[in-house]
PDB file of N, CA and C in Angstrom:
ATOM      1  N   MET A   8      -3.604  64.930  52.558  1.00  0.00           N
ATOM      2  CA  MET A   8      -2.271  63.614  52.242  1.00  0.00           C
ATOM      3  C   MET A   8      -2.184  63.291  50.476  1.00  0.00           C
ATOM      4  N   THR A   9      -0.854  63.059  50.856  1.00  0.00           N
ATOM      5  CA  THR A   9      -0.336  62.619  49.357  1.00  0.00           C
ATOM      6  C   THR A   9      -0.325  61.150  49.308  1.00  0.00           C
ATOM      7  N   TYR A  10      -0.834  60.976  47.870  1.00  0.00           N
ATOM      8  CA  TYR A  10      -0.516  59.234  47.746  1.00  0.00           C
ATOM      9  C   TYR A  10       0.582  59.447  46.329  1.00  0.00           C
ATOM     10  N   GLU A  11       0.906  58.232  46.402  1.00  0.00           N
ATOM     11  CA  GLU A  11       1.797  57.672  45.613  1.00  0.00           C
ATOM     12  C   GLU A  11       1.515  57.034  44.233  1.00  0.00           C
ATOM     13  N   GLY A  12       1.761  57.004  43.190  1.00  0.00           N
ATOM     14  CA  GLY A  12       1.178  56.340  41.940  1.00  0.00           C
ATOM     15  C   GLY A  12       1.828  55.862  40.944  1.00  0.00           C
ATOM     16  N   GLY A  13       1.292  55.215  40.403  1.00  0.00           N
ATOM     17  CA  GLY A  13       2.056  54.645  38.965  1.00  0.00           C
ATOM     18  C   GLY A  13       1.553  53.442  38.111  1.00  0.00           C
ATOM     19  N   CYS A  14       2.426  53.238  37.314  1.00  0.00           N
ATOM     20  CA  CYS A  14       2.020  51.566  36.561  1.00  0.00           C
ATOM     21  C   CYS A  14       3.149  50.761  37.144  1.00  0.00           C
ATOM     22  N   THR A  15       2.573  49.782  36.686  1.00  0.00           N
ATOM     23  CA  THR A  15       3.160  48.470  37.326  1.00  0.00           C
ATOM     24  C   THR A  15       4.960  48.140  37.536  1.00  0.00           C
ATOM     25  N   CYS A  16       5.738  48.455  36.102  1.00  0.00           N
ATOM     26  CA  CYS A  16       6.831  48.667  36.029  1.00  0.00           C
ATOM     27  C   CYS A  16       7.393  49.736  36.520  1.00  0.00           C
ATOM     28  N   GLY A  17       7.054  50.720  37.238  1.00  0.00           N
ATOM     29  CA  GLY A  17       7.426  51.766  37.404  1.00  0.00           C
ATOM     30  C   GLY A  17       7.936  52.890  36.837  1.00  0.00           C
ATOM     31  N   ALA A  18       7.299  52.906  35.165  1.00  0.00           N
ATOM     32  CA  ALA A  18       8.083  54.026  34.138  1.00  0.00           C
ATOM     33  C   ALA A  18       7.253  55.336  34.558  1.00  0.00           C
ATOM     34  N   VAL A  19       6.110  54.931  34.709  1.00  0.00           N
ATOM     35  CA  VAL A  19       5.180  56.254  34.880  1.00  0.00           C
ATOM     36  C   VAL A  19       5.161  56.370  36.615  1.00  0.00           C
ATOM     37  N   ALA A  20       5.293  57.730  37.239  1.00  0.00           N
ATOM     38  CA  ALA A  20       5.504  57.576  38.834  1.00  0.00           C
ATOM     39  C   ALA A  20       4.965  58.886  38.889  1.00  0.00           C
ATOM     40  N   PHE A  21       3.757  59.087  39.944  1.00  0.00           N
ATOM     41  CA  PHE A  21       3.180  60.303  40.287  1.00  0.00           C
ATOM     42  C   PHE A  21       3.071  60.592  42.024  1.00  0.00           C
ATOM     43  N   GLU A  22       2.704  62.200  42.098  1.00  0.00           N
ATOM     44  CA  GLU A  22       2.344  62.260  43.625  1.00  0.00           C
ATOM     45  C   GLU A  22       0.968  62.874  43.452  1.00  0.00           C
ATOM     46  N   VAL A  23       0.195  62.771  43.976  1.00  0.00           N
ATOM     47  CA  VAL A  23      -1.142  63.408  43.823  1.00  0.00           C
ATOM     48  C   VAL A  23      -1.745  64.028  45.630  1.00  0.00           C
ATOM     49  N   GLU A  24      -2.250  65.048  45.803  1.00  0.00           N
ATOM     50  CA  GLU A  24      -2.606  65.704  47.139  1.00  0.00           C
ATOM     51  C   GLU A  24      -4.268  65.624  47.013  1.00  0.00           C
ATOM     52  N   GLY A  25      -4.821  65.534  48.385  1.00  0.00           N
ATOM     53  CA  GLY A  25      -5.838  65.523  48.652  1.00  0.00           C
ATOM     54  C   GLY A  25      -6.217  64.445  49.189  1.00  0.00           C
ATOM     55  N   GLU A  26      -8.080  64.719  49.614  1.00  0.00           N
ATOM     56  CA  GLU A  26      -8.821  63.706  49.910  1.00  0.00           C
ATOM     57  C   GLU A  26      -9.800  62.563  49.425  1.00  0.00           C
ATOM     58  N   LEU A  27      -9.064  61.672  49.628  1.00  0.00           N
ATOM     59  CA  LEU A  27      -9.818  60.535  48.607  1.00  0.00           C
ATOM     60  C   LEU A  27     -10.529  60.034  49.369  1.00  0.00           C
ATOM     61  N   THR A  28     -12.143  59.884  48.924  1.00  0.00           N
ATOM     62  CA  THR A  28     -13.518  59.272  49.849  1.00  0.00           C
ATOM     63  C   THR A  28     -14.284  58.561  48.399  1.00  0.00           C
ATOM     64  N   GLU A  29     -13.667  59.585  47.800  1.00  0.00           N
ATOM     65  CA  GLU A  29     -14.981  59.339  46.345  1.00  0.00           C
ATOM     66  C   GLU A  29     -14.283  58.961  45.136  1.00  0.00           C
ATOM     67  N   ALA A  30     -14.934  57.764  44.161  1.00  0.00           N
ATOM     68  CA  ALA A  30     -14.258  57.416  43.215  1.00  0.00           C
ATOM     69  C   ALA A  30     -15.617  57.141  41.936  1.00  0.00           C
ATOM     70  N   THR A  31     -15.283  57.647  40.322  1.00  0.00           N
ATOM     71  CA  THR A  31     -15.930  57.478  39.753  1.00  0.00           C
ATOM     72  C   THR A  31     -15.851  56.605  38.674  1.00  0.00           C
ATOM     73  N   GLU A  32     -16.981  55.943  38.463  1.00  0.00           N
ATOM     74  CA  GLU A  32     -16.774  54.411  37.627  1.00  0.00           C
ATOM     75  C   GLU A  32     -17.834  54.866  36.411  1.00  0.00           C
ATOM     76  N   CYS A  33     -17.231  55.348  35.455  1.00  0.00           N
ATOM     77  CA  CYS A  33     -17.465  55.418  34.091  1.00  0.00           C
ATOM     78  C   CYS A  33     -17.916  54.206  33.202  1.00  0.00           C
ATOM     79  N   ASN A  34     -19.184  54.209  32.089  1.00  0.00           N
ATOM     80  CA  ASN A  34     -19.211  53.391  31.451  1.00  0.00           C
ATOM     81  C   ASN A  34     -18.988  53.428  29.920  1.00  0.00           C
ATOM     82  N   CYS A  35     -18.138  54.337  29.702  1.00  0.00           N
ATOM     83  CA  CYS A  35     -18.005  54.344  28.422  1.00  0.00           C
ATOM     84  C   CYS A  35     -17.094  53.768  27.531  1.00  0.00           C
ATOM     85  N   SER A  36     -16.968  53.835  26.510  1.00  0.00           N
ATOM     86  CA  SER A  36     -16.284  52.632  25.645  1.00  0.00           C
ATOM     87  C   SER A  36     -14.634  52.550  26.108  1.00  0.00           C
ATOM     88  N   ILE A  37     -14.063  53.454  26.666  1.00  0.00           N
ATOM     89  CA  ILE A  37     -13.011  53.147  27.153  1.00  0.00           C
ATOM     90  C   ILE A  37     -12.470  52.965  28.540  1.00  0.00           C
ATOM     91  N   CYS A  38     -13.022  53.540  29.465  1.00  0.00           N
ATOM     92  CA  CYS A  38     -13.189  53.205  30.967  1.00  0.00           C
ATOM     93  C   CYS A  38     -13.831  52.080  31.403  1.00  0.00           C
ATOM     94  N   LYS A  39     -14.814  51.583  30.669  1.00  0.00           N
ATOM     95  CA  LYS A  39     -15.361  50.380  31.270  1.00  0.00           C
ATOM     96  C   LYS A  39     -14.428  49.177  30.898  1.00  0.00           C
ATOM     97  N   PRO A  40     -14.255  48.819  29.876  1.00  0.00           N
ATOM     98  CA  PRO A  40     -13.410  47.848  29.683  1.00  0.00           C
ATOM     99  C   PRO A  40     -12.230  47.379  30.370  1.00  0.00           C
ATOM    100  N   LYS A  41     -11.237  49.132  30.789  1.00  0.00           N
ATOM    101  CA  LYS A  41     -10.416  49.400  31.135  1.00  0.00           C
ATOM    102  C   LYS A  41     -10.234  48.910  32.839  1.00  0.00           C
ATOM    103  N   GLY A  42     -11.991  49.177  33.443  1.00  0.00           N
ATOM    104  CA  GLY A  42     -11.323  49.269  34.741  1.00  0.00           C
ATOM    105  C   GLY A  42     -11.473  50.393  35.417  1.00  0.00           C
ATOM    106  N   TYR A  43     -11.303  51.477  35.111  1.00  0.00           N
ATOM    107  CA  TYR A  43     -11.470  52.683  35.576  1.00  0.00           C
ATOM    108  C   TYR A  43     -12.003  53.316  36.885  1.00  0.00           C
ATOM    109  N   LEU A  44     -11.056  53.598  37.944  1.00  0.00           N
ATOM    110  CA  LEU A  44     -11.983  54.077  39.072  1.00  0.00           C
ATOM    111  C   LEU A  44     -11.292  55.473  39.006  1.00  0.00           C
ATOM    112  N   HIS A  45     -11.930  56.339  38.895  1.00  0.00           N
ATOM    113  CA  HIS A  45     -11.764  58.184  38.593  1.00  0.00           C
ATOM    114  C   HIS A  45     -11.400  58.796  39.920  1.00  0.00           C
ATOM    115  N   TRP A  46     -10.333  59.670  40.116  1.00  0.00           N
ATOM    116  CA  TRP A  46     -10.325  60.368  41.562  1.00  0.00           C
ATOM    117  C   TRP A  46     -10.037  61.627  40.990  1.00  0.00           C
ATOM    118  N   PHE A  47     -11.302  62.456  40.250  1.00  0.00           N
ATOM    119  CA  PHE A  47     -10.901  63.853  39.965  1.00  0.00           C
ATOM    120  C   PHE A  47      -9.917  64.541  40.944  1.00  0.00           C
ATOM    121  N   VAL A  48      -9.341  65.518  40.431  1.00  0.00           N
ATOM    122  CA  VAL A  48      -8.235  66.264  41.064  1.00  0.00           C
ATOM    123  C   VAL A  48      -7.952  67.437  40.572  1.00  0.00           C
ATOM    124  N   PRO A  49      -7.648  68.398  40.992  1.00  0.00           N
ATOM    125  CA  PRO A  49      -7.161  69.773  40.033  1.00  0.00           C
ATOM    126  C   PRO A  49      -6.055  69.602  39.464  1.00  0.00           C
ATOM    127  N   GLN A  50      -5.508  70.245  38.657  1.00  0.00           N
ATOM    128  CA  GLN A  50      -4.683  69.787  38.130  1.00  0.00           C
ATOM    129  C   GLN A  50      -3.158  69.882  38.655  1.00  0.00           C
ATOM    130  N   GLU A  51      -3.310  71.325  39.541  1.00  0.00           N
ATOM    131  CA  GLU A  51      -2.120  71.823  40.465  1.00  0.00           C
ATOM    132  C   GLU A  51      -1.912  70.543  41.596  1.00  0.00           C
ATOM    133  N   LYS A  52      -2.728  69.718  41.937  1.00  0.00           N
ATOM    134  CA  LYS A  52      -2.238  68.994  42.956  1.00  0.00           C
ATOM    135  C   LYS A  52      -1.800  67.702  42.620  1.00  0.00           C
ATOM    136  N   PHE A  53      -1.686  67.416  41.347  1.00  0.00           N
ATOM    137  CA  PHE A  53      -0.787  66.019  40.551  1.00  0.00           C
ATOM    138  C   PHE A  53       0.407  66.753  40.493  1.00  0.00           C
ATOM    139  N   HIS A  54       1.137  65.518  40.538  1.00  0.00           N
ATOM    140  CA  HIS A  54       2.594  65.824  40.457  1.00  0.00           C
ATOM    141  C   HIS A  54       3.643  64.575  39.809  1.00  0.00           C
ATOM    142  N   LEU A  55       3.471  64.867  38.334  1.00  0.00           N
ATOM    143  CA  LEU A  55       4.108  63.768  37.539  1.00  0.00           C
ATOM    144  C   LEU A  55       5.497  63.587  38.002  1.00  0.00           C
ATOM    145  N   ARG A  56       6.303  62.758  38.131  1.00  0.00           N
ATOM    146  CA  ARG A  56       7.629  62.073  39.099  1.00  0.00           C
ATOM    147  C   ARG A  56       8.501  61.540  37.507  1.00  0.00           C
ATOM    148  N   THR A  57       8.301  61.344  36.449  1.00  0.00           N
ATOM    149  CA  THR A  57       8.945  60.898  35.771  1.00  0.00           C
ATOM    150  C   THR A  57       8.420  61.979  34.090  1.00  0.00           C
ATOM    151  N   ALA A  58       9.572  61.008  33.020  1.00  0.00           N
ATOM    152  CA  ALA A  58       9.480  61.914  31.998  1.00  0.00           C
ATOM    153  C   ALA A  58       8.110  61.669  31.462  1.00  0.00           C
ATOM    154  N   ARG A  59       7.427  62.620  30.567  1.00  0.00           N
ATOM    155  CA  ARG A  59       6.453  62.407  29.702  1.00  0.00           C
ATOM    156  C   ARG A  59       6.644  61.095  28.444  1.00  0.00           C
ATOM    157  N   ALA A  60       7.877  61.266  28.077  1.00  0.00           N
ATOM    158  CA  ALA A  60       7.994  60.380  27.079  1.00  0.00           C
ATOM    159  C   ALA A  60       8.041  58.734  27.168  1.00  0.00           C
ATOM    160  N   VAL A  61       7.685  58.356  28.270  1.00  0.00           N
ATOM    161  CA  VAL A  61       7.155  57.172  28.724  1.00  0.00           C
ATOM    162  C   VAL A  61       5.794  56.639  28.457  1.00  0.00           C
ATOM    163  N   MET A  62       5.077  57.597  27.909  1.00  0.00           N
ATOM    164  CA  MET A  62       3.796  57.564  28.146  1.00  0.00           C
ATOM    165  C   MET A  62       3.032  57.648  27.114  1.00  0.00           C
ATOM    166  N   GLY A  63       2.046  56.562  26.249  1.00  0.00           N
ATOM    167  CA  GLY A  63       1.538  57.108  25.519  1.00  0.00           C
ATOM    168  C   GLY A  63       0.342  57.560  25.726  1.00  0.00           C
ATOM    169  N   GLU A  64      -0.346  57.999  24.669  1.00  0.00           N
ATOM    170  CA  GLU A  64      -1.696  58.778  24.768  1.00  0.00           C
ATOM    171  C   GLU A  64      -2.594  58.369  23.768  1.00  0.00           C
ATOM    172  N   TYR A  65      -4.005  58.549  24.126  1.00  0.00           N
ATOM    173  CA  TYR A  65      -5.292  58.042  23.458  1.00  0.00           C
ATOM    174  C   TYR A  65      -6.045  59.142  23.689  1.00  0.00           C
ATOM    175  N   THR A  66      -6.540  59.550  22.841  1.00  0.00           N
ATOM    176  CA  THR A  66      -8.389  60.299  22.801  1.00  0.00           C
ATOM    177  C   THR A  66      -9.331  60.086  21.839  1.00  0.00           C
ATOM    178  N   PHE A  67     -10.381  60.403  22.221  1.00  0.00           N
ATOM    179  CA  PHE A  67     -11.536  59.990  20.956  1.00  0.00           C
ATOM    180  C   PHE A  67     -12.572  60.925  21.383  1.00  0.00           C
ATOM    181  N   ASN A  68     -13.357  60.948  20.570  1.00  0.00           N
ATOM    182  CA  ASN A  68     -14.695  61.755  20.651  1.00  0.00           C
ATOM    183  C   ASN A  68     -14.498  62.554  20.417  1.00  0.00           C
ATOM    184  N   LYS A  69     -14.402  63.993  21.273  1.00  0.00           N
ATOM    185  CA  LYS A  69     -14.228  65.292  21.218  1.00  0.00           C
ATOM    186  C   LYS A  69     -12.712  65.410  21.724  1.00  0.00           C
ATOM    187  N   HIS A  70     -11.993  64.867  21.928  1.00  0.00           N
ATOM    188  CA  HIS A  70     -10.207  64.611  21.834  1.00  0.00           C
ATOM    189  C   HIS A  70     -10.107  65.893  23.179  1.00  0.00           C
ATOM    190  N   MET A  71     -10.811  65.923  24.162  1.00  0.00           N
ATOM    191  CA  MET A  71     -10.596  66.771  25.048  1.00  0.00           C
ATOM    192  C   MET A  71      -9.709  66.186  25.946  1.00  0.00           C
ATOM    193  N   LEU A  72     -10.050  64.494  26.544  1.00  0.00           N
ATOM    194  CA  LEU A  72      -9.511  63.949  27.436  1.00  0.00           C
ATOM    195  C   LEU A  72      -8.214  63.577  26.870  1.00  0.00           C
ATOM    196  N   HIS A  73      -7.387  63.153  27.422  1.00  0.00           N
ATOM    197  CA  HIS A  73      -5.822  62.637  27.170  1.00  0.00           C
ATOM    198  C   HIS A  73      -5.558  61.347  28.155  1.00  0.00           C
ATOM    199  N   HIS A  74      -5.963  60.261  27.517  1.00  0.00           N
ATOM    200  CA  HIS A  74      -5.723  58.516  28.452  1.00  0.00           C
ATOM    201  C   HIS A  74      -4.179  58.429  28.378  1.00  0.00           C
ATOM    202  N   ARG A  75      -3.412  58.603  29.328  1.00  0.00           N
ATOM    203  CA  ARG A  75      -2.278  58.315  29.323  1.00  0.00           C
ATOM    204  C   ARG A  75      -1.898  56.736  29.879  1.00  0.00           C
ATOM    205  N   PHE A  76      -1.163  56.004  29.067  1.00  0.00           N
ATOM    206  CA  PHE A  76      -0.597  54.786  29.524  1.00  0.00           C
ATOM    207  C   PHE A  76       1.045  54.926  29.213  1.00  0.00           C
ATOM    208  N   CYS A  77       1.362  53.489  29.987  1.00  0.00           N
ATOM    209  CA  CYS A  77       2.983  53.032  30.206  1.00  0.00           C
ATOM    210  C   CYS A  77       3.199  52.562  28.846  1.00  0.00           C
ATOM    211  N   THR A  78       4.299  52.961  28.128  1.00  0.00           N
ATOM    212  CA  THR A  78       4.096  52.399  26.890  1.00  0.00           C
ATOM    213  C   THR A  78       4.933  51.062  27.127  1.00  0.00           C
ATOM    214  N   THR A  79       5.430  50.924  28.547  1.00  0.00           N
ATOM    215  CA  THR A  79       6.139  49.164  28.563  1.00  0.00           C
ATOM    216  C   THR A  79       5.020  48.521  29.219  1.00  0.00           C
ATOM    217  N   CYS A  80       4.566  48.521  30.207  1.00  0.00           N
ATOM    218  CA  CYS A  80       3.814  47.759  30.875  1.00  0.00           C
ATOM    219  C   CYS A  80       2.250  47.802  30.802  1.00  0.00           C
ATOM    220  N   GLY A  81       1.988  49.068  29.799  1.00  0.00           N
ATOM    221  CA  GLY A  81       0.493  49.154  29.343  1.00  0.00           C
ATOM    222  C   GLY A  81      -0.051  49.799  30.397  1.00  0.00           C
ATOM    223  N   VAL A  82      -0.310  50.042  31.806  1.00  0.00           N
ATOM    224  CA  VAL A  82      -1.184  50.156  32.852  1.00  0.00           C
ATOM    225  C   VAL A  82      -1.371  51.716  32.415  1.00  0.00           C
ATOM    226  N   SER A  83      -2.785  52.117  32.637  1.00  0.00           N
ATOM    227  CA  SER A  83      -3.444  53.259  32.171  1.00  0.00           C
ATOM    228  C   SER A  83      -3.538  54.324  34.049  1.00  0.00           C
ATOM    229  N   PRO A  84      -2.621  54.654  34.674  1.00  0.00           N
ATOM    230  CA  PRO A  84      -2.603  55.188  35.691  1.00  0.00           C
ATOM    231  C   PRO A  84      -3.684  56.779  35.879  1.00  0.00           C
ATOM    232  N   PHE A  85      -3.787  57.678  34.786  1.00  0.00           N
ATOM    233  CA  PHE A  85      -4.288  58.757  34.608  1.00  0.00           C
ATOM    234  C   PHE A  85      -4.826  59.208  33.518  1.00  0.00           C
ATOM    235  N   VAL A  86      -5.632  60.722  33.518  1.00  0.00           N
ATOM    236  CA  VAL A  86      -6.263  61.075  32.919  1.00  0.00           C
ATOM    237  C   VAL A  86      -6.460  62.571  32.593  1.00  0.00           C
ATOM    238  N   GLU A  87      -5.774  63.262  31.941  1.00  0.00           N
ATOM    239  CA  GLU A  87      -5.698  64.784  31.770  1.00  0.00           C
ATOM    240  C   GLU A  87      -7.052  65.186  30.927  1.00  0.00           C
ATOM    241  N   GLY A  88      -7.660  66.396  31.731  1.00  0.00           N
ATOM    242  CA  GLY A  88      -8.135  66.986  31.209  1.00  0.00           C
ATOM    243  C   GLY A  88      -8.184  68.201  31.163  1.00  0.00           C
ATOM    244  N   PRO A  89      -9.219  69.500  30.886  1.00  0.00           N
ATOM    245  CA  PRO A  89      -8.426  71.042  30.734  1.00  0.00           C
ATOM    246  C   PRO A  89      -8.969  71.132  32.103  1.00  0.00           C
ATOM    247  N   GLY A  90      -7.668  71.418  33.030  1.00  0.00           N
ATOM    248  CA  GLY A  90      -7.648  72.049  34.313  1.00  0.00           C
ATOM    249  C   GLY A  90      -8.135  70.825  35.659  1.00  0.00           C
ATOM    250  N   THR A  91      -8.061  69.716  34.874  1.00  0.00           N
ATOM    251  CA  THR A  91      -8.169  68.537  36.114  1.00  0.00           C
ATOM    252  C   THR A  91      -7.299  67.435  35.644  1.00  0.00           C
ATOM    253  N   ILE A  92      -7.130  66.177  36.594  1.00  0.00           N
ATOM    254  CA  ILE A  92      -6.663  64.800  36.537  1.00  0.00           C
ATOM    255  C   ILE A  92      -7.624  64.002  36.777  1.00  0.00           C
ATOM    256  N   ALA A  93      -8.084  62.824  35.787  1.00  0.00           N
ATOM    257  CA  ALA A  93      -8.639  61.790  36.562  1.00  0.00           C
ATOM    258  C   ALA A  93      -7.546  60.625  36.971  1.00  0.00           C
ATOM    259  N   VAL A  94      -7.132  60.301  38.230  1.00  0.00           N
ATOM    260  CA  VAL A  94      -6.647  59.401  38.891  1.00  0.00           C
ATOM    261  C   VAL A  94      -6.941  58.340  38.525  1.00  0.00           C
ATOM    262  N   ASN A  95      -6.308  57.319  38.146  1.00  0.00           N
ATOM    263  CA  ASN A  95      -7.141  55.835  38.409  1.00  0.00           C
ATOM    264  C   ASN A  95      -6.767  55.052  39.674  1.00  0.00           C
ATOM    265  N   VAL A  96      -7.428  55.378  40.739  1.00  0.00           N
ATOM    266  CA  VAL A  96      -7.248  55.128  41.901  1.00  0.00           C
ATOM    267  C   VAL A  96      -6.985  53.746  42.002  1.00  0.00           C
ATOM    268  N   ARG A  97      -6.824  52.503  40.870  1.00  0.00           N
ATOM    269  CA  ARG A  97      -6.429  51.153  41.268  1.00  0.00           C
ATOM    270  C   ARG A  97      -5.035  51.191  41.312  1.00  0.00           C
ATOM    271  N   THR A  98      -4.294  52.689  40.770  1.00  0.00           N
ATOM    272  CA  THR A  98      -2.871  52.539  40.520  1.00  0.00           C
ATOM    273  C   THR A  98      -2.103  53.409  41.712  1.00  0.00           C
ATOM    274  N   LEU A  99      -2.979  53.789  42.826  1.00  0.00           N
ATOM    275  CA  LEU A  99      -2.138  54.115  44.271  1.00  0.00           C
ATOM    276  C   LEU A  99      -2.150  53.247  44.794  1.00  0.00           C
ATOM    277  N   LYS A 100      -0.927  53.519  45.264  1.00  0.00           N
ATOM    278  CA  LYS A 100      -0.247  52.404  46.431  1.00  0.00           C
ATOM    279  C   LYS A 100      -1.078  53.053  47.805  1.00  0.00           C
ATOM    280  N   GLY A 101      -1.172  51.396  48.366  1.00  0.00           N
ATOM    281  CA  GLY A 101      -1.783  51.347  49.750  1.00  0.00           C
ATOM    282  C   GLY A 101      -3.308  52.141  49.733  1.00  0.00           C
ATOM    283  N   VAL A 102      -3.895  51.894  48.711  1.00  0.00           N
ATOM    284  CA  VAL A 102      -5.211  52.453  48.418  1.00  0.00           C
ATOM    285  C   VAL A 102      -6.641  50.969  48.005  1.00  0.00           C
ATOM    286  N   ASP A 103      -7.421  50.723  48.900  1.00  0.00           N
ATOM    287  CA  ASP A 103      -8.102  49.585  48.735  1.00  0.00           C
ATOM    288  C   ASP A 103      -9.750  50.319  48.283  1.00  0.00           C
ATOM    289  N   PRO A 104      -9.674  50.199  47.446  1.00  0.00           N
ATOM    290  CA  PRO A 104     -11.127  51.051  46.112  1.00  0.00           C
ATOM    291  C   PRO A 104     -12.177  50.473  47.113  1.00  0.00           C
ATOM    292  N   SER A 105     -12.041  49.213  47.514  1.00  0.00           N
ATOM    293  CA  SER A 105     -13.495  48.977  48.291  1.00  0.00           C
ATOM    294  C   SER A 105     -13.855  49.807  49.328  1.00  0.00           C
ATOM    295  N   THR A 106     -12.861  50.711  49.905  1.00  0.00           N
ATOM    296  CA  THR A 106     -13.158  51.611  51.187  1.00  0.00           C
ATOM    297  C   THR A 106     -13.685  52.844  50.913  1.00  0.00           C
ATOM    298  N   LEU A 107     -13.778  52.607  49.464  1.00  0.00           N
ATOM    299  CA  LEU A 107     -14.647  54.041  48.669  1.00  0.00           C
ATOM    300  C   LEU A 107     -15.671  54.313  48.406  1.00  0.00           C
ATOM    301  N   THR A 108     -16.646  55.043  48.230  1.00  0.00           N
ATOM    302  CA  THR A 108     -17.800  55.158  47.546  1.00  0.00           C
ATOM    303  C   THR A 108     -17.481  55.569  46.144  1.00  0.00           C
ATOM    304  N   VAL A 109     -18.573  54.765  45.522  1.00  0.00           N
ATOM    305  CA  VAL A 109     -18.227  54.761  44.177  1.00  0.00           C
ATOM    306  C   VAL A 109     -19.704  55.101  43.280  1.00  0.00           C
ATOM    307  N   LYS A 110     -18.933  56.768  42.709  1.00  0.00           N
ATOM    308  CA  LYS A 110     -20.302  57.333  41.952  1.00  0.00           C
ATOM    309  C   LYS A 110     -20.224  56.661  40.110  1.00  0.00           C
ATOM    310  N   GLN A 111     -21.635  56.181  39.976  1.00  0.00           N
ATOM    311  CA  GLN A 111     -21.835  55.855  38.816  1.00  0.00           C
ATOM    312  C   GLN A 111     -21.716  57.049  37.885  1.00  0.00           C
ATOM    313  N   VAL A 112     -21.355  57.378  36.502  1.00  0.00           N
ATOM    314  CA  VAL A 112     -21.448  58.032  35.247  1.00  0.00           C
ATOM    315  C   VAL A 112     -21.932  57.245  33.919  1.00  0.00           C
ATOM    316  N   ASP A 113     -22.820  57.558  33.297  1.00  0.00           N
ATOM    317  CA  ASP A 113     -23.099  57.311  32.229  1.00  0.00           C
ATOM    318  C   ASP A 113     -22.163  58.072  31.170  1.00  0.00           C
ATOM    319  N   GLY A 114     -21.197  57.723  30.723  1.00  0.00           N
ATOM    320  CA  GLY A 114     -20.194  58.226  29.825  1.00  0.00           C
ATOM    321  C   GLY A 114     -20.866  57.676  28.561  1.00  0.00           C
ATOM    322  N   ALA A 115     -21.152  56.633  28.488  1.00  0.00           N
ATOM    323  CA  ALA A 115     -21.912  55.771  27.295  1.00  0.00           C
ATOM    324  C   ALA A 115     -22.656  56.773  26.512  1.00  0.00           C
ATOM    325  N   SER A 116     -23.276  57.798  27.285  1.00  0.00           N
ATOM    326  CA  SER A 116     -25.004  58.350  26.937  1.00  0.00           C
ATOM    327  C   SER A 116     -23.923  59.838  25.989  1.00  0.00           C
ATOM    328  N   LEU A 117     -22.753  60.210  26.398  1.00  0.00           N
ATOM    329  CA  LEU A 117     -22.405  61.219  26.174  1.00  0.00           C
ATOM    330  C   LEU A 117     -21.705  61.158  24.534  1.00  0.00           C
TER     331      LEU A 117
END
């Protein structure tokens, strides 16, 4: 299945392919306050439809994960890691997060 997602103002838009049945909730100092629900997909299944210039980037700790956000509305739709994208399920059109199995990850201890 193909899902459409992006930020609130529409400056960041993307499509992602896959079967969405599970999300991951992390309790690290970034994911917890932002309310991320991650869906991990291979990088080749993610297709950015807008220019990277409209996004800001935040990295921390080991600087391996690139938290992308819209510089206009501030929404954080995805995180880029080595070979993978963590899509914020809350930014996907037509997806009700309450229907997903949510797996807890202790990112605060890493």
